[in-house]
PDB file of C-alpha atoms in Angstrom:
ATOM      1  CA  UNK A   9       0.000   0.000   0.000  1.00  0.00           C
ATOM      2  CA  UNK A  10       1.081   3.537  -0.768  1.00  0.00           C
ATOM      3  CA  UNK A  11      -0.391   6.603   0.912  1.00  0.00           C
ATOM      4  CA  UNK A  12      -0.604   9.593  -1.400  1.00  0.00           C
ATOM      5  CA  UNK A  13      -1.219  13.229  -0.502  1.00  0.00           C
ATOM      6  CA  UNK A  14      -1.828  15.828  -3.215  1.00  0.00           C
ATOM      7  CA  UNK A  15      -1.418  19.566  -2.895  1.00  0.00           C
ATOM      8  CA  UNK A  16      -1.178  22.647  -5.082  1.00  0.00           C
ATOM      9  CA  UNK A  17      -4.687  22.986  -6.423  1.00  0.00           C
ATOM     10  CA  UNK A  18      -6.019  26.517  -6.749  1.00  0.00           C
ATOM     11  CA  UNK A  19      -8.198  28.864  -8.769  1.00  0.00           C
ATOM     12  CA  UNK A  20      -6.488  30.524 -11.720  1.00  0.00           C
ATOM     13  CA  UNK A  21      -7.413  32.389 -14.858  1.00  0.00           C
ATOM     14  CA  UNK A  22      -7.228  30.840 -18.293  1.00  0.00           C
ATOM     15  CA  UNK A  23      -3.679  30.857 -19.596  1.00  0.00           C
ATOM     16  CA  UNK A  24      -2.221  30.547 -16.128  1.00  0.00           C
ATOM     17  CA  UNK A  25      -0.084  27.820 -14.586  1.00  0.00           C
ATOM     18  CA  UNK A  26      -0.178  25.577 -11.554  1.00  0.00           C
ATOM     19  CA  UNK A  27       2.072  22.875 -10.161  1.00  0.00           C
ATOM     20  CA  UNK A  28       0.492  19.990  -8.325  1.00  0.00           C
ATOM     21  CA  UNK A  29       2.477  17.807  -5.952  1.00  0.00           C
ATOM     22  CA  UNK A  30       1.847  14.289  -4.712  1.00  0.00           C
ATOM     23  CA  UNK A  31       3.820  13.005  -1.741  1.00  0.00           C
ATOM     24  CA  UNK A  32       4.096   9.225  -1.558  1.00  0.00           C
ATOM     25  CA  UNK A  33       4.686   7.302   1.665  1.00  0.00           C
ATOM     26  CA  UNK A  34       7.219   4.960   0.101  1.00  0.00           C
ATOM     27  CA  UNK A  35       9.728   4.672  -2.700  1.00  0.00           C
ATOM     28  CA  UNK A  36       8.034   4.192  -6.036  1.00  0.00           C
ATOM     29  CA  UNK A  37      10.969   3.961  -8.419  1.00  0.00           C
ATOM     30  CA  UNK A  38      11.218   0.569 -10.049  1.00  0.00           C
ATOM     31  CA  UNK A  39       7.965  -0.672  -8.526  1.00  0.00           C
ATOM     32  CA  UNK A  40       4.958   1.556  -9.084  1.00  0.00           C
ATOM     33  CA  UNK A  41       3.226   3.087 -12.043  1.00  0.00           C
ATOM     34  CA  UNK A  42       2.183   6.622 -11.148  1.00  0.00           C
ATOM     35  CA  UNK A  43      -0.636   8.577 -12.687  1.00  0.00           C
ATOM     36  CA  UNK A  44      -2.505  11.850 -12.548  1.00  0.00           C
ATOM     37  CA  UNK A  45      -6.239  11.635 -13.094  1.00  0.00           C
ATOM     38  CA  UNK A  46      -8.961  14.244 -13.051  1.00  0.00           C
ATOM     39  CA  UNK A  47     -12.693  14.215 -12.619  1.00  0.00           C
ATOM     40  CA  UNK A  48     -15.086  17.031 -13.361  1.00  0.00           C
ATOM     41  CA  UNK A  49     -18.655  17.056 -11.992  1.00  0.00           C
ATOM     42  CA  UNK A  50     -20.855  14.693 -13.973  1.00  0.00           C
ATOM     43  CA  UNK A  51     -17.944  13.267 -15.941  1.00  0.00           C
ATOM     44  CA  UNK A  52     -15.906  10.095 -15.735  1.00  0.00           C
ATOM     45  CA  UNK A  53     -12.461  10.081 -14.192  1.00  0.00           C
ATOM     46  CA  UNK A  54      -9.858  10.471 -16.930  1.00  0.00           C
ATOM     47  CA  UNK A  55      -6.133   9.926 -16.920  1.00  0.00           C
ATOM     48  CA  UNK A  56      -3.991  12.882 -17.951  1.00  0.00           C
ATOM     49  CA  UNK A  57      -0.364  11.943 -17.244  1.00  0.00           C
ATOM     50  CA  UNK A  58       1.513   8.778 -16.427  1.00  0.00           C
ATOM     51  CA  UNK A  59       5.000   7.806 -15.289  1.00  0.00           C
ATOM     52  CA  UNK A  60       6.149   4.208 -15.480  1.00  0.00           C
ATOM     53  CA  UNK A  61       8.319   2.675 -12.732  1.00  0.00           C
ATOM     54  CA  UNK A  62      11.500   3.823 -14.482  1.00  0.00           C
ATOM     55  CA  UNK A  63      10.441   7.386 -15.247  1.00  0.00           C
ATOM     56  CA  UNK A  64       9.059   7.308 -18.774  1.00  0.00           C
ATOM     57  CA  UNK A  65       6.110   9.632 -19.210  1.00  0.00           C
ATOM     58  CA  UNK A  66       3.018   9.683 -21.378  1.00  0.00           C
ATOM     59  CA  UNK A  67       0.102  12.084 -21.650  1.00  0.00           C
ATOM     60  CA  UNK A  68      -3.483  12.290 -22.746  1.00  0.00           C
ATOM     61  CA  UNK A  69      -3.943  14.119 -26.030  1.00  0.00           C
ATOM     62  CA  UNK A  70      -5.988  16.812 -24.286  1.00  0.00           C
ATOM     63  CA  UNK A  71      -2.998  17.946 -22.212  1.00  0.00           C
ATOM     64  CA  UNK A  72      -0.046  17.057 -24.425  1.00  0.00           C
ATOM     65  CA  UNK A  73       2.278  20.008 -24.820  1.00  0.00           C
ATOM     66  CA  UNK A  74       0.735  21.840 -21.844  1.00  0.00           C
ATOM     67  CA  UNK A  75       1.208  19.466 -18.896  1.00  0.00           C
ATOM     68  CA  UNK A  76       4.450  17.897 -17.735  1.00  0.00           C
ATOM     69  CA  UNK A  77       4.762  15.206 -15.088  1.00  0.00           C
ATOM     70  CA  UNK A  78       7.969  14.528 -13.208  1.00  0.00           C
ATOM     71  CA  UNK A  79       9.106  12.620 -10.165  1.00  0.00           C
ATOM     72  CA  UNK A  80      11.669  13.302  -7.468  1.00  0.00           C
ATOM     73  CA  UNK A  81      12.777   9.843  -6.337  1.00  0.00           C
ATOM     74  CA  UNK A  82      14.661  11.224  -3.329  1.00  0.00           C
ATOM     75  CA  UNK A  83      11.622  13.062  -1.991  1.00  0.00           C
ATOM     76  CA  UNK A  84       9.180  10.369  -3.190  1.00  0.00           C
ATOM     77  CA  UNK A  85       7.145  13.145  -4.743  1.00  0.00           C
ATOM     78  CA  UNK A  86       5.300  13.302  -8.052  1.00  0.00           C
ATOM     79  CA  UNK A  87       4.643  16.613  -9.775  1.00  0.00           C
ATOM     80  CA  UNK A  88       2.288  17.841 -12.461  1.00  0.00           C
ATOM     81  CA  UNK A  89       3.245  21.154 -14.047  1.00  0.00           C
ATOM     82  CA  UNK A  90       0.217  22.577 -15.821  1.00  0.00           C
ATOM     83  CA  UNK A  91       0.675  25.465 -18.227  1.00  0.00           C
ATOM     84  CA  UNK A  92      -1.699  27.300 -20.569  1.00  0.00           C
ATOM     85  CA  UNK A  93      -4.628  26.206 -18.453  1.00  0.00           C
ATOM     86  CA  UNK A  94      -8.089  26.210 -19.989  1.00  0.00           C
ATOM     87  CA  UNK A  95     -11.538  26.303 -18.354  1.00  0.00           C
ATOM     88  CA  UNK A  96     -12.041  22.695 -19.474  1.00  0.00           C
ATOM     89  CA  UNK A  97      -9.114  21.690 -17.236  1.00  0.00           C
ATOM     90  CA  UNK A  98     -11.308  22.478 -14.219  1.00  0.00           C
ATOM     91  CA  UNK A  99     -11.624  19.291 -12.154  1.00  0.00           C
ATOM     92  CA  UNK A 100     -10.570  17.495  -9.020  1.00  0.00           C
ATOM     93  CA  UNK A 101      -7.098  16.127  -9.687  1.00  0.00           C
ATOM     94  CA  UNK A 102      -5.983  12.836  -8.165  1.00  0.00           C
ATOM     95  CA  UNK A 103      -2.633  11.160  -7.853  1.00  0.00           C
ATOM     96  CA  UNK A 104      -2.606   7.369  -8.121  1.00  0.00           C
ATOM     97  CA  UNK A 105      -0.154   4.495  -7.821  1.00  0.00           C
ATOM     98  CA  UNK A 106      -0.350   0.929  -9.076  1.00  0.00           C
ATOM     99  CA  UNK A 107       2.197  -1.860  -9.076  1.00  0.00           C
ATOM    100  CA  UNK A 108       4.187  -2.274 -12.275  1.00  0.00           C
ATOM    101  CA  UNK A 109       5.863  -3.307 -14.424  1.00  0.00           C
ATOM    102  CA  UNK A 110       2.937  -3.063 -16.849  1.00  0.00           C
ATOM    103  CA  UNK A 111       1.228   0.310 -16.662  1.00  0.00           C
ATOM    104  CA  UNK A 112      -2.205   1.161 -18.004  1.00  0.00           C
ATOM    105  CA  UNK A 113      -3.799   4.517 -18.593  1.00  0.00           C
ATOM    106  CA  UNK A 114      -7.066   3.608 -16.928  1.00  0.00           C
ATOM    107  CA  UNK A 115      -8.190   4.136 -13.361  1.00  0.00           C
ATOM    108  CA  UNK A 116      -8.721   0.386 -12.836  1.00  0.00           C
ATOM    109  CA  UNK A 117      -4.977  -0.114 -13.106  1.00  0.00           C
ATOM    110  CA  UNK A 118      -4.326   1.879  -9.919  1.00  0.00           C
ATOM    111  CA  UNK A 119      -5.276   0.789  -6.409  1.00  0.00           C
ATOM    112  CA  UNK A 120      -3.753   3.581  -4.345  1.00  0.00           C
ATOM    113  CA  UNK A 121      -5.347   7.030  -4.528  1.00  0.00           C
ATOM    114  CA  UNK A 122      -4.894  10.394  -2.899  1.00  0.00           C
ATOM    115  CA  UNK A 123      -7.742  12.540  -1.635  1.00  0.00           C
ATOM    116  CA  UNK A 124      -7.597  14.928  -4.589  1.00  0.00           C
ATOM    117  CA  UNK A 125      -6.875  18.609  -5.032  1.00  0.00           C
ATOM    118  CA  UNK A 126      -9.226  21.028  -6.779  1.00  0.00           C
ATOM    119  CA  UNK A 127      -8.177  22.985  -9.861  1.00  0.00           C
ATOM    120  CA  UNK A 128     -10.516  25.695 -11.112  1.00  0.00           C
ATOM    121  CA  UNK A 129      -9.759  27.660 -14.271  1.00  0.00           C
ATOM    122  CA  UNK A 130     -11.874  30.707 -15.043  1.00  0.00           C
ATOM    123  CA  UNK A 131     -12.240  32.318 -18.435  1.00  0.00           C
TER     124      UNK A 131
END
């Protein structure tokens, strides 16, 4: 089990930037797939960024070129840098971890979740 705690959510105007953080309770390098998901009211939870156990990243098309995920393996912390934010990025953002080595870009592939942090982008 991995405990995850997100932070960094806020309200910003369109075009602005935010950096979300996710502190993990244990080392994740080499073991866990890590993901950022978001869920807006009335919508399904969608994956936006993923890091495999060895640090390779992938992104949903909707955020490619605007969001960057990274991981500090010393601090056991995952980050999501979000630039050029749009109103449609408004959602609760969740950090998730699931055992590797095979990583999926679906919520069912992750069994450890943080409590979420709210991002609101106004036009």
